[in-house]
Amino acid sequence: MRRLAAIGAAGDAGEVAVPVADSTDCAQDRSPSPWRLTDVCAVWETGVFLFAADWEGASSGVVARKRLNEAERLSSVQEAELERLEAARPRWPGSGERGPVLRMARLQPPLWVHAAFLLCFLGLGGAIQIPMDPSIQNELSQPPTITKQSVKDHIVDPRDNILIECEAKGNPAPSFHWTRNSRFFNVAKDPRVSMRRRSGTLVIDFRSGGRPEEYEGEYQCFARNKFGTALSNRIRLQVSKSPLWPKESLDPVVVQEGAPLTLQCNPPPGLPSPVIFWMSSSMEPITQDKRVSQGHNGDLYFSNVMVQDMQTDYSCNARFHFTHTIQQKNPFTLKVLTNHPYNDSSLRNHPDMYSARGVAERTPSFMYPQGTASSQMVLRGTDLLLECIASGVPTPDIAWYKKGGDLPSDKAKFENFNKALRITNVSEEDSGEYFCLASNKMGSIRHTISVRVKAAPYWLDEPKNLILAPGEDGRLVCRASGNPKPTVQWMVNGEPLQSAPPNPNREVAGDTIIFRDTQISSRAVYQCNTSNEHGYLLANAFVSVLDVPPRMLSPRNQLIRVILYNRTRLDCPFFGSPIPTLRWFKNGQGSNLDGGNYHVYENGSLEIKMIRKEDQGIYTCVATNILGKAENQVRLEVKDPTRIYRMPEDQVTKRGTTVQLECRVKHDPSLKLTVSWLKDDEPLYIGNRMKKEDDSLTIFGVAERDQGSYTCFASTELDQDLAKAYLTVLADQTTPTNRLAALPKGRPDRPRDLELTDLAERSVRLTWIPGDDNNSPITDYVVQFEEDQFQPGVWHDHSKFPGSVNSAVLQLSPYVNYQFRVIAINEVGSSHPSLPSERYRTSGAPPESNPSDVRGEGTRKNNMEITWTPMNATSAFGPNLRYIVKWRRRETRETWNNVTVWGSRHVVGQTPVYVPYEIRVQAENDFGKGPEPDTVIGYSGEDLPSAPRRFRVRQPNLEIINLEWDHPEHPNGILIGYSLRYVAFNGTKVGKQIVENFSPNQTKFTVQRADPVSRYRFTLSARTQVGSGEAVTEESPAPPNEATPTAAPPTLPLTTVGVTGTVSSTDATAPAATTEATTVPIIPTVAPTTIATTTVATTTRTTVATTTTMESPPTTGTKAHESAPDEQSIWNVTVLPNSKWANVTWKHNFGPGTDFVVEYIDSNHTKKTVPVKAHAQPIQLTDLYPGMTYTLRVYSRDNEGISSTIITFMTSTAYTNNQADIATQGWFIGLMCAIALLVLILLIVCFIKRSRGGKYPVREKKDVPLGPEDPKEEDGSFDYSDEDNKPLQGSQTSLDGTIKQQESDDSLVDYGEGGEGQFNEDGSFIGQYTVKKDKEETEGNESSEATSPVNAIYSLA
C-alpha cells in the first residue's frame, strides 16, 4: 500500500481558489520575500494568483514609506516552476495537457492587477510609478523622468539618416529641447532636423542632400514640465569613416631562412577601428600557427621563416563595420635565401627539420613587445589583453605568470597559440606584474608587463526618485567611486545648484542632499554628475510631494476558499500619501488582527498561519491616513480536505479471478469530487472487464496484462489526494502458501502524509499513512517532535504506539511550536523518519513547575552562587521564560531579597562567611508565575578555618605520645579534615618531617616514639575546601637528659597509631609536584633511600628527610605545588586517597559555572573520567582498587588543552593493621635480645667443650675387614668415625676413647713436625689426622662443626 501527496487544483470561474500549499517555503513558515520575483507560496496562497509572463500581478514586497502594494510579474522562473509542478501531477481521464493550476494562470487578469503592477518600490531613496488607472493618472503629478536615450558615443552610418533618441515621461507630459556643443540647438531653423511627436528624439534627414559630417558634435536633451527638468547624457555624435589604403609599391621582401620577419599592416584610421585579417591575393586565408601568427596590432609575425613561406603572397585586409566594406592592401612577396638548394617537402615532417635544412638554432628573442619590461594601463570593467610574440629556432613556446600570485582562472584565457593573455572584466585586484616566458631547447627569455588598473566613475549609491508626503524628511544620495577619485557636482533642473534659488528646506552635505519638512513647492528634478579623467556618470532623481487620500486597488468583496489546516494570505493592495496605516478586522468587530495565528506583513497582507473552522468569515482591511480612509472586504470560506481514508491494498491473485480495489474518499460536500484511476501512472481505460464505482474498482477475469500499480486519484477544485497499490497476477492456478516468507525482508518504508486534526489546547490527533513493510510486519511506531524556540532542529521522542495504529492523540505542552514526524519499526530495523508535519503552536499558560536542582554555594568567601537546571521547551508554557530568585538568611525574620533572572545562575554578593540561606527559584512567563517553589538551604562561601582549640600533648611513658584537640571555634565552612606535621629533634639535629591527614571527626592521635631521648614538635591545622587554616604548634615534654646532646636517633621509620583511623607509614618527597624518584639521605651514617611520591589512606604520613635545624614545608597527601598563572589554568591539584576512594581538590582561575573533567589511569592503563561542576570540590573517586598506582590530571571540559600537571598517587592496601607494629614494641625487642644472648652462651659452651679434646674410634683409611677386637655396640652395631667426626685441633684420640689435652699448644706436633707418628693398637697410622690438617680444614671451612650451635648441641648429647 502506497500513498502519495498531491498539490491543489484551480478554482471555479469567478472565484479565487487557494490550493494546498505544499511548497518548501510554505511548510517552513517563511513569508514571501519582498525582493524575489519567484515565490511559490505567493502563487499558491495569496488571495489572488500571480499571473504568467506579460501579465501584471499583485506583489508583497514593501520598503519603508510605501504608499501602495507593489506588483510583480510572473517571471519565466515562476512559469517554469508551474510547468514543473504541472508535469509532476498525474493525469486522469478528461484532463487537458496542462493542469488547472496553469490554466488559471492563463486567465485574463482583472483591471486592478494592471493598476497594481504599475506600482514600484517606495521610500527614502525608493521609486514609485503612478498606477495606470486614469482617475489616478489625472490626479497625481510627476516631474519628468528620462526613459530612453542614445549611447554616449553615438557613431552613425553616413548613408543613413541620423537618429538621436530622447524619451521621457511625466505628468503633465514634458516638452523637449536640445543643446549642441553646450549651446541651444534650434531645431526649427534647420529644415533637415525634426523632432518626433510626443518625444524628444531628433531625426536628421539627408534625402534632400547635405553632409552628415556637418552635424558631428556633443548633444544633450532636456525634458521639462512645470515640476522640473530632466537631462540626458552628453551624446557625442560621430560619423563612421572607412578610408582607402594609400597607394604604394612594395618590393619583394628578402629574408634568410630561419630569420624572424614582421609584415606590417598599418591600416588607415577608421571610425570605429576596422577588423584586420590576412589573405593571399587570391583571397585564400593565411594558415596561422605558433610559428606564423597575426598580432593584436594587425601585423603578421614569423618567428622563423621557412622556404615554404615563399609559396604564396601576403595581403592585409581591413573590414569596416558601419560601411560593410573591406579594403585590401597591396600584397607582400617573400624571397627566402636558403642553404638548402632544393625544396624537399619530405623534410617538413622531419623530427629535426631545421637541422635537416641547415638552419642554425638560436635562443628566443622578443619581436613584440621590445625589451625586457613594459607597462600597460587598463580601465576597470574592460578586458585586459597582454601579448608576447617571440622569434627563435626552434619556434619558442610561450607561458604566462603573475608575480606574487596565480592567474585568475575564472577570468583568464589564452589566445593566439598562447601568445596573448586576455583577462575579462578587469578589477583592481588584477593590477600587478605579469611576465611571459619564451623558451625553446636553446634557452629562455622573459618580458615583464606592469599592469595598472584605473577606473571611470561607477555607482556605489545612485540617487533614486524621492516621493514624500507634505512635512516629511528625505534625502538624495549620490556616491560613486573611480580611479582617480571622481568629483561630484549637483544640479537642479539642469542648472548648477549654486546658482539655483535658495531653499531653506534643502541642505547639501557633499554627496548627499537632505530635505526637511518638504512642501509642495519643493518639487524639482536633481542631477548628480560625477566625473574623472576617464569618464563621467549623470543621474536624474526627482523630488515629488504627493497629498493623496487612501485608495483600494483590488476589487471589492472577493471570495477566498481555503482548505482546512492550511496557510493562506489575504492581500489588500492600497495607495495613499502620507503612508496609510492598514488594519484588519473580522466580521466587522473586534480588535486589530495581529499576533498568534495572524501575521500582518509590512505591505498590509494578512497571513493566517493555520486555517481553522472558526477562521471562516468576512475580513475587512481599513487603510487610514490624515486625509481619510478606505476599506475593502474579503470573504473567507474554509473547506474540509480531501482524504482517502480507505486505500487500495497490495494484492496477489491468480489469473481468471475477480479483484476489487477499494478507494473510499472523504471530502467537503460543497466541493465537487472526481475520482479517477491510473495504471502504471497512465490514465486507466475502463473496459468491459472493469467496473468503476464511487468507492472501488472491480476487475473481472484478471489477466496477466492487468498486473501493475493502480493509483486512485481523488480531486476537488481546491485539492487532491492519491493512493497507490500493486496488483500481482500469478500465471498458474496454485497460490503460494507463504508468499511473504519467500521474499527478502527489509526495513519498512517511511510513513507518509502526516496530518494534524482535532486541534486542542493541550492535545492534537496525528494521523499518518504507513509505508511498505517490506515483507516484515510493522511492530511499533515512534512519534518524535521538534520545537523551534529552545532547540531548533533537535528531535525528541514523544510517544510510542503499536504497529496496528496509524492515528493517535498526542498530549502537548502549552506554548510549544510543535512539528512531528513518525518512524516505523519492524524486526529488521527502523525506517527513515517521515517528512515533518505542519507546525502547530499550542496556546500559552503559566508554568506548572519550577526549575530543578536548585543549589546555593559560595565561589568566594563573600558571595553565594545560586544555580539551577533551566526548564526546557515543553515546560516553559509561554514566551519570555524567566526565573524569580529569592533568598534570605536562615533563622532570621528579614525580608526576602528577589531578582528576576533570564539565565540559570545568580550571584549574591557581600555575604558573611559560610552562613545558611533559604533559597527559592520560581519560573515565570508572560502568562503568569509558576507554583510556589520549595525552599532550599544554601551556604555562602567558605574561608580558612581558625586554629583547632585546646591542642594537648601528653607523654604517659617513653614509648608513646598522645595528642588531643577540639574542633575550631570558627570552622568558616565544612571541615574536610586536619593536617598534622611533626618532626623529631634532639639538640641541633632534626629528623624527618611526618605529615598526617585526619578525617574531620577525628580529634585524637597517638605517636609511637622511635627512641626515648628525642623530643617532638607538633603543628596542627584544620582544613576546609578553601585550604588549611591557622596552625597551632606544641612540643612534647623534655626528657631529663636532654641537656646532653646525643647523636641523631636511629633511622628506623617512625610508626604512628591513630585512635580513630587506620595507620599507614609512607615515605614521600616534599614537594610532590613531580613523580620522579628522589634519593634523600636520612642521616649521614645510613645508606640512601629512594623515595617516590605516594599517597596513603585517611590517616596519611609523608616522611621528609632533612639534616638541617629548620622545618620542611608541610605537604598534604599528593599535591602539585604551582603558582597561579595569569591566563586560564588549573594548579595545586591535591589527592587524599584511601584504599578504595580518594578526595581530589584543585585551584583554578576560570569563571563561575565552568565545568571540569577529572581523568585518572590505573597501572593497567584503564582510563576513567569524571565530569565535575566548578563548585563541586572536593571530588571523591569511589571506584579505586587497593594498592593500585594511579596517574591523575584535571582539565577544562570546554578546552581539553587547558590541563593541570599529571600527578601520581597510590591507594593503601585493603587490610591494614589496626595495632602498632610488633617489631617496634619494647617487650618484643627484649625477648629477642634474651633469645640471642642465650644462643650465644650456648655456642660458647659448645666450643669450649670440644676444645678439651676427645677420643673417637678411627678406622684405618684403607678398606680391611673388621677384626674380632673391633669395638662393637651391644646391639651389634659398629662405632666408626667419618670426615665429620674428626678430632678437634690440638687433641688426640686415645685407645680407650678419651680425649687428652696436648702438652703444649705450640708443639711442633701440631704442625706435623718433630716427634714420631703415633699408632693405634691395630697398627693403623694416625699421622694423617694431625692437628695441622685439622687446623687447615678448620680455617678453610667457614661452617665447621665447631661453630655450628646445632652440631655442638648434638655432640653434647
GROMACS .gro file of C-alpha atoms in nm, residues 129-459:
model
  331
  129GLN     CA    1   0.533   5.463  -1.063
  130ILE     CA    2   0.185   5.603  -1.065
  131PRO     CA    3  -0.087   5.344  -1.130
  132MET     CA    4  -0.231   5.334  -1.482
  133ASP     CA    5  -0.583   5.388  -1.356
  134PRO     CA    6  -0.697   5.705  -1.544
  135SER     CA    7  -0.853   5.854  -1.233
  136ILE     CA    8  -0.520   5.829  -1.050
  137GLN     CA    9  -0.319   5.934  -1.352
  138ASN     CA   10  -0.520   6.252  -1.392
  139GLU     CA   11  -0.485   6.349  -1.028
  140LEU     CA   12  -0.121   6.271  -0.946
  141SER     CA   13   0.155   6.495  -1.076
  142GLN     CA   14   0.504   6.371  -1.163
  143PRO     CA   15   0.824   6.552  -1.262
  144PRO     CA   16   0.989   6.436  -1.585
  145THR     CA   17   1.194   6.117  -1.598
  146ILE     CA   18   1.423   6.019  -1.889
  147THR     CA   19   1.317   5.674  -2.008
  148LYS     CA   20   1.529   5.628  -2.326
  149GLN     CA   21   1.837   5.792  -2.473
  150SER     CA   22   2.118   5.720  -2.719
  151VAL     CA   23   2.457   5.595  -2.605
  152LYS     CA   24   2.724   5.844  -2.504
  153ASP     CA   25   2.947   5.768  -2.807
  154HIS     CA   26   2.695   5.761  -3.090
  155ILE     CA   27   2.853   5.654  -3.424
  156VAL     CA   28   2.624   5.662  -3.727
  157ASP     CA   29   2.642   5.535  -4.082
  158PRO     CA   30   2.680   5.830  -4.324
  159ARG     CA   31   2.448   5.660  -4.575
  160ASP     CA   32   2.152   5.661  -4.332
  161ASN     CA   33   1.953   5.934  -4.164
  162ILE     CA   34   2.079   6.031  -3.819
  163LEU     CA   35   1.862   5.938  -3.519
  164ILE     CA   36   1.940   6.073  -3.168
  165GLU     CA   37   1.695   5.926  -2.916
  166CYS     CA   38   1.549   6.103  -2.612
  167GLU     CA   39   1.221   5.999  -2.449
  168ALA     CA   40   1.075   6.096  -2.112
  169LYS     CA   41   0.755   6.071  -1.911
  170GLY     CA   42   0.586   6.291  -1.655
  171ASN     CA   43   0.254   6.445  -1.560
  172PRO     CA   44   0.192   6.680  -1.728
  173ALA     CA   45   0.374   6.545  -2.034
  174PRO     CA   46   0.716   6.709  -2.067
  175SER     CA   47   0.842   6.926  -2.352
  176PHE     CA   48   1.189   6.882  -2.506
  177HIS     CA   49   1.476   7.093  -2.632
  178TRP     CA   50   1.840   7.021  -2.721
  179THR     CA   51   2.184   7.175  -2.689
  180ARG     CA   52   2.473   7.115  -2.928
  181ASN     CA   53   2.825   7.172  -2.802
  182SER     CA   54   2.671   7.331  -2.487
  183ARG     CA   55   2.471   7.587  -2.695
  184PHE     CA   56   2.099   7.590  -2.766
  185PHE     CA   57   2.018   7.390  -3.080
  186ASN     CA   58   1.728   7.548  -3.269
  187VAL     CA   59   1.553   7.256  -3.437
  188ALA     CA   60   1.302   7.478  -3.616
  189LYS     CA   61   1.566   7.667  -3.813
  190ASP     CA   62   1.719   7.361  -3.983
  191PRO     CA   63   1.491   7.202  -4.245
  192ARG     CA   64   1.677   6.870  -4.226
  193VAL     CA   65   1.621   6.836  -3.848
  194SER     CA   66   1.288   6.739  -3.692
  195MET     CA   67   1.165   6.611  -3.357
  196ARG     CA   68   0.925   6.322  -3.324
  197ARG     CA   69   0.578   6.392  -3.190
  198ARG     CA   70   0.541   6.344  -2.810
  199SER     CA   71   0.910   6.264  -2.796
  200GLY     CA   72   1.241   6.441  -2.791
  201THR     CA   73   1.408   6.213  -3.047
  202LEU     CA   74   1.594   6.408  -3.318
  203VAL     CA   75   1.576   6.294  -3.681
  204ILE     CA   76   1.827   6.442  -3.933
  205ASP     CA   77   1.721   6.363  -4.292
  206PHE     CA   78   1.975   6.365  -4.577
  207ARG     CA   79   1.746   6.252  -4.857
  208SER     CA   80   1.744   6.606  -4.996
  209GLY     CA   81   2.120   6.643  -4.970
  210GLY     CA   82   2.369   6.751  -4.710
  211ARG     CA   83   2.681   6.611  -4.546
  212PRO     CA   84   2.647   6.413  -4.219
  213GLU     CA   85   2.987   6.534  -4.101
  214GLU     CA   86   2.837   6.881  -4.059
  215TYR     CA   87   2.624   6.757  -3.767
  216GLU     CA   88   2.902   6.597  -3.563
  217GLY     CA   89   2.926   6.730  -3.207
  218GLU     CA   90   2.804   6.683  -2.847
  219TYR     CA   91   2.427   6.683  -2.796
  220GLN     CA   92   2.220   6.690  -2.474
  221CYS     CA   93   1.842   6.654  -2.433
  222PHE     CA   94   1.629   6.848  -2.181
  223ALA     CA   95   1.279   6.722  -2.076
  224ARG     CA   96   1.073   6.981  -1.886
  225ASN     CA   97   0.734   7.026  -1.725
  226LYS     CA   98   0.615   7.261  -1.452
  227PHE     CA   99   0.765   7.044  -1.176
  228GLY     CA  100   1.122   7.027  -1.307
  229THR     CA  101   1.368   6.950  -1.584
  230ALA     CA  102   1.546   6.618  -1.652
  231LEU     CA  103   1.870   6.589  -1.857
  232SER     CA  104   2.004   6.317  -2.081
  233ASN     CA  105   2.370   6.218  -2.105
  234ARG     CA  106   2.600   6.422  -2.324
  235ILE     CA  107   2.579   6.231  -2.652
  236ARG     CA  108   2.884   6.256  -2.877
  237LEU     CA  109   2.773   6.217  -3.240
  238GLN     CA  110   3.036   6.085  -3.485
  239VAL     CA  111   3.004   5.975  -3.847
  240SER     CA  112   3.164   5.644  -3.939
  241LYS     CA  113   3.466   5.660  -4.172
  242SER     CA  114   3.628   5.391  -4.390
  243PRO     CA  115   3.924   5.548  -4.578
  244LEU     CA  116   4.114   5.373  -4.861
  245TRP     CA  117   4.466   5.232  -4.840
  246PRO     CA  118   4.732   5.471  -4.963
  247LYS     CA  119   4.878   5.368  -5.297
  248GLU     CA  120   5.224   5.217  -5.259
  249SER     CA  121   5.458   4.988  -5.450
  250LEU     CA  122   5.600   4.708  -5.239
  251ASP     CA  123   5.932   4.543  -5.329
  252PRO     CA  124   5.983   4.169  -5.258
  253VAL     CA  125   6.093   4.103  -4.904
  254VAL     CA  126   6.424   3.915  -4.898
  255VAL     CA  127   6.495   3.718  -4.583
  256GLN     CA  128   6.733   3.441  -4.480
  257GLU     CA  129   6.573   3.105  -4.394
  258GLY     CA  130   6.533   3.074  -4.017
  259ALA     CA  131   6.537   3.451  -3.959
  260PRO     CA  132   6.239   3.633  -3.797
  261LEU     CA  133   6.012   3.853  -4.007
  262THR     CA  134   5.736   4.107  -3.944
  263LEU     CA  135   5.494   4.214  -4.221
  264GLN     CA  136   5.335   4.542  -4.115
  265CYS     CA  137   4.972   4.616  -4.197
  266ASN     CA  138   4.934   4.985  -4.095
  267PRO     CA  139   4.562   5.010  -4.182
  268PRO     CA  140   4.413   5.355  -4.247
  269PRO     CA  141   4.244   5.506  -3.941
  270GLY     CA  142   3.871   5.438  -3.938
  271LEU     CA  143   3.578   5.505  -3.709
  272PRO     CA  144   3.536   5.266  -3.547
  273SER     CA  145   3.866   5.079  -3.591
  274PRO     CA  146   3.849   4.813  -3.863
  275VAL     CA  147   3.884   4.437  -3.820
  276ILE     CA  148   4.219   4.314  -3.964
  277PHE     CA  149   4.283   3.976  -4.128
  278TRP     CA  150   4.548   3.842  -4.372
  279MET     CA  151   4.482   3.666  -4.700
  280SER     CA  152   4.661   3.597  -5.025
  281SER     CA  153   4.591   3.799  -5.334
  282SER     CA  154   4.376   3.507  -5.448
  283MET     CA  155   4.160   3.555  -5.136
  284GLU     CA  156   4.281   3.240  -4.961
  285PRO     CA  157   4.332   3.271  -4.583
  286ILE     CA  158   4.684   3.255  -4.445
  287THR     CA  159   4.732   2.947  -4.226
  288GLN     CA  160   4.847   3.054  -3.879
  289ASP     CA  161   5.016   2.853  -3.605
  290LYS     CA  162   5.261   2.915  -3.324
  291ARG     CA  163   5.533   2.999  -3.586
  292VAL     CA  164   5.324   3.234  -3.803
  293SER     CA  165   5.051   3.444  -3.641
  294GLN     CA  166   4.883   3.783  -3.651
  295GLY     CA  167   4.939   4.026  -3.366
  296HIS     CA  168   4.677   4.240  -3.198
  297ASN     CA  169   4.805   4.544  -3.390
  298GLY     CA  170   4.734   4.367  -3.722
  299ASP     CA  171   5.094   4.286  -3.818
  300LEU     CA  172   5.189   3.933  -3.933
  301TYR     CA  173   5.479   3.780  -3.737
  302PHE     CA  174   5.710   3.494  -3.848
  303SER     CA  175   5.908   3.351  -3.554
  304ASN     CA  176   6.136   3.196  -3.818
  305VAL     CA  177   6.094   3.195  -4.197
  306MET     CA  178   6.094   2.870  -4.390
  307VAL     CA  179   6.130   2.809  -4.762
  308GLN     CA  180   5.767   2.706  -4.799
  309ASP     CA  181   5.663   3.058  -4.691
  310MET     CA  182   5.751   3.175  -5.048
  311GLN     CA  183   5.468   2.972  -5.200
  312THR     CA  184   5.212   3.250  -5.150
  313ASP     CA  185   5.190   3.624  -5.114
  314TYR     CA  186   5.051   3.811  -4.814
  315SER     CA  187   4.786   4.083  -4.822
  316CYS     CA  188   4.640   4.273  -4.523
  317ASN     CA  189   4.263   4.330  -4.529
  318ALA     CA  190   4.055   4.577  -4.322
  319ARG     CA  191   3.679   4.531  -4.272
  320PHE     CA  192   3.483   4.839  -4.166
  321HIS     CA  193   3.170   4.767  -3.960
  322PHE     CA  194   2.931   5.054  -4.048
  323THR     CA  195   3.003   5.070  -4.418
  324HIS     CA  196   3.026   4.690  -4.455
  325THR     CA  197   3.329   4.731  -4.683
  326ILE     CA  198   3.664   4.551  -4.700
  327GLN     CA  199   3.980   4.739  -4.801
  328GLN     CA  200   4.276   4.531  -4.929
  329LYS     CA  201   4.640   4.634  -4.916
  330ASN     CA  202   4.889   4.552  -5.192
  331PRO     CA  203   5.036   4.205  -5.125
  332PHE     CA  204   5.383   4.127  -4.993
  333THR     CA  205   5.605   3.882  -5.186
  334LEU     CA  206   5.872   3.683  -4.998
  335LYS     CA  207   6.211   3.568  -5.126
  336VAL     CA  208   6.376   3.326  -4.885
  337LEU     CA  209   6.750   3.270  -4.903
  338THR     CA  210   6.840   2.914  -4.805
  339ASN     CA  211   7.145   2.694  -4.761
  340HIS     CA  212   6.946   2.404  -4.900
  341PRO     CA  213   6.928   2.450  -5.280
  342TYR     CA  214   6.616   2.247  -5.330
  343ASN     CA  215   6.285   2.231  -5.151
  344ASP     CA  216   6.233   1.877  -5.036
  345SER     CA  217   5.881   1.855  -4.899
  346SER     CA  218   5.971   1.534  -4.719
  347LEU     CA  219   6.176   1.743  -4.479
  348ARG     CA  220   5.869   1.921  -4.345
  349ASN     CA  221   5.784   1.629  -4.117
  350HIS     CA  222   6.141   1.558  -4.025
  351PRO     CA  223   6.187   1.536  -3.644
  352ASP     CA  224   6.466   1.794  -3.665
  353MET     CA  225   6.352   1.996  -3.967
  354TYR     CA  226   6.583   2.291  -3.900
  355SER     CA  227   6.899   2.082  -3.876
  356ALA     CA  228   6.799   1.886  -4.183
  357ARG     CA  229   6.772   2.212  -4.379
  358GLY     CA  230   7.090   2.352  -4.235
  359VAL     CA  231   6.919   2.625  -4.029
  360ALA     CA  232   7.118   2.728  -3.724
  361GLU     CA  233   6.935   2.701  -3.395
  362ARG     CA  234   6.921   3.012  -3.176
  363THR     CA  235   6.776   3.128  -2.846
  364PRO     CA  236   6.443   3.313  -2.831
  365SER     CA  237   6.413   3.690  -2.861
  366PHE     CA  238   6.102   3.909  -2.841
  367MET     CA  239   5.956   4.059  -3.155
  368TYR     CA  240   5.671   4.229  -2.965
  369PRO     CA  241   5.695   4.397  -2.722
  370GLN     CA  242   6.057   4.505  -2.738
  371GLY     CA  243   6.294   4.481  -2.445
  372THR     CA  244   6.253   4.308  -2.111
  373ALA     CA  245   5.984   4.524  -1.950
  374SER     CA  246   5.686   4.739  -2.043
  375SER     CA  247   5.372   4.881  -1.881
  376GLN     CA  248   5.004   4.890  -1.968
  377MET     CA  249   4.701   5.075  -1.830
  378VAL     CA  250   4.351   4.930  -1.843
  379LEU     CA  251   4.013   5.057  -1.723
  380ARG     CA  252   3.807   4.870  -1.468
  381GLY     CA  253   3.534   4.656  -1.624
  382THR     CA  254   3.706   4.624  -1.962
  383ASP     CA  255   3.922   4.342  -2.097
  384LEU     CA  256   4.297   4.333  -2.045
  385LEU     CA  257   4.495   4.194  -2.341
  386LEU     CA  258   4.864   4.114  -2.291
  387GLU     CA  259   5.071   3.995  -2.589
  388CYS     CA  260   5.417   3.841  -2.630
  389ILE     CA  261   5.549   3.728  -2.971
  390ALA     CA  262   5.898   3.575  -2.983
  391SER     CA  263   6.136   3.456  -3.252
  392GLY     CA  264   6.381   3.170  -3.233
  393VAL     CA  265   6.482   2.835  -3.380
  394PRO     CA  266   6.305   2.607  -3.298
  395THR     CA  267   5.986   2.809  -3.257
  396PRO     CA  268   5.960   2.912  -2.887
  397ASP     CA  269   5.672   2.821  -2.657
  398ILE     CA  270   5.505   3.100  -2.457
  399ALA     CA  271   5.394   3.066  -2.092
  400TRP     CA  272   5.226   3.332  -1.872
  401TYR     CA  273   5.269   3.403  -1.500
  402LYS     CA  274   5.173   3.668  -1.244
  403LYS     CA  275   5.422   3.776  -0.982
  404GLY     CA  276   5.312   3.713  -0.627
  405GLY     CA  277   5.000   3.513  -0.717
  406ASP     CA  278   4.813   3.299  -0.963
  407LEU     CA  279   4.634   3.400  -1.279
  408PRO     CA  280   4.259   3.448  -1.219
  409SER     CA  281   4.137   3.114  -1.352
  410ASP     CA  282   3.775   3.229  -1.382
  411LYS     CA  283   3.860   3.530  -1.599
  412ALA     CA  284   4.186   3.446  -1.776
  413LYS     CA  285   4.209   3.271  -2.111
  414PHE     CA  286   4.489   3.224  -2.363
  415GLU     CA  287   4.462   3.328  -2.727
  416ASN     CA  288   4.670   3.321  -3.047
  417PHE     CA  289   4.856   2.999  -2.963
  418ASN     CA  290   4.932   3.117  -2.606
  419LYS     CA  291   5.091   3.436  -2.737
  420ALA     CA  292   4.812   3.651  -2.588
  421LEU     CA  293   4.658   3.653  -2.238
  422ARG     CA  294   4.307   3.800  -2.203
  423ILE     CA  295   4.157   3.883  -1.863
  424THR     CA  296   3.791   3.978  -1.885
  425ASN     CA  297   3.607   4.230  -1.664
  426VAL     CA  298   3.922   4.366  -1.503
  427SER     CA  299   3.905   4.481  -1.141
  428GLU     CA  300   4.153   4.646  -0.907
  429GLU     CA  301   4.291   4.315  -0.779
  430ASP     CA  302   4.407   4.230  -1.132
  431SER     CA  303   4.674   4.500  -1.120
  432GLY     CA  304   5.033   4.390  -1.072
  433GLU     CA  305   5.322   4.249  -1.270
  434TYR     CA  306   5.272   3.979  -1.532
  435PHE     CA  307   5.550   3.816  -1.730
  436CYS     CA  308   5.566   3.593  -2.034
  437LEU     CA  309   5.834   3.327  -2.069
  438ALA     CA  310   5.952   3.229  -2.419
  439SER     CA  311   6.158   2.911  -2.429
  440ASN     CA  312   6.299   2.652  -2.667
  441LYS     CA  313   6.574   2.396  -2.631
  442MET     CA  314   6.838   2.665  -2.672
  443GLY     CA  315   6.722   2.873  -2.375
  444SER     CA  316   6.455   3.109  -2.249
  445ILE     CA  317   6.386   3.480  -2.200
  446ARG     CA  318   6.114   3.670  -2.016
  447HIS     CA  319   5.932   4.001  -2.053
  448THR     CA  320   5.761   4.175  -1.760
  449ILE     CA  321   5.446   4.382  -1.811
  450SER     CA  322   5.337   4.614  -1.531
  451VAL     CA  323   4.957   4.648  -1.534
  452ARG     CA  324   4.784   4.948  -1.376
  453VAL     CA  325   4.406   4.942  -1.337
  454LYS     CA  326   4.227   5.273  -1.349
  455ALA     CA  327   3.852   5.327  -1.331
  456ALA     CA  328   3.599   5.560  -1.484
  457PRO     CA  329   3.331   5.657  -1.228
  458TYR     CA  330   3.094   5.379  -1.126
  459TRP     CA  331   2.797   5.391  -0.893
   0.00000   0.00000   0.00000
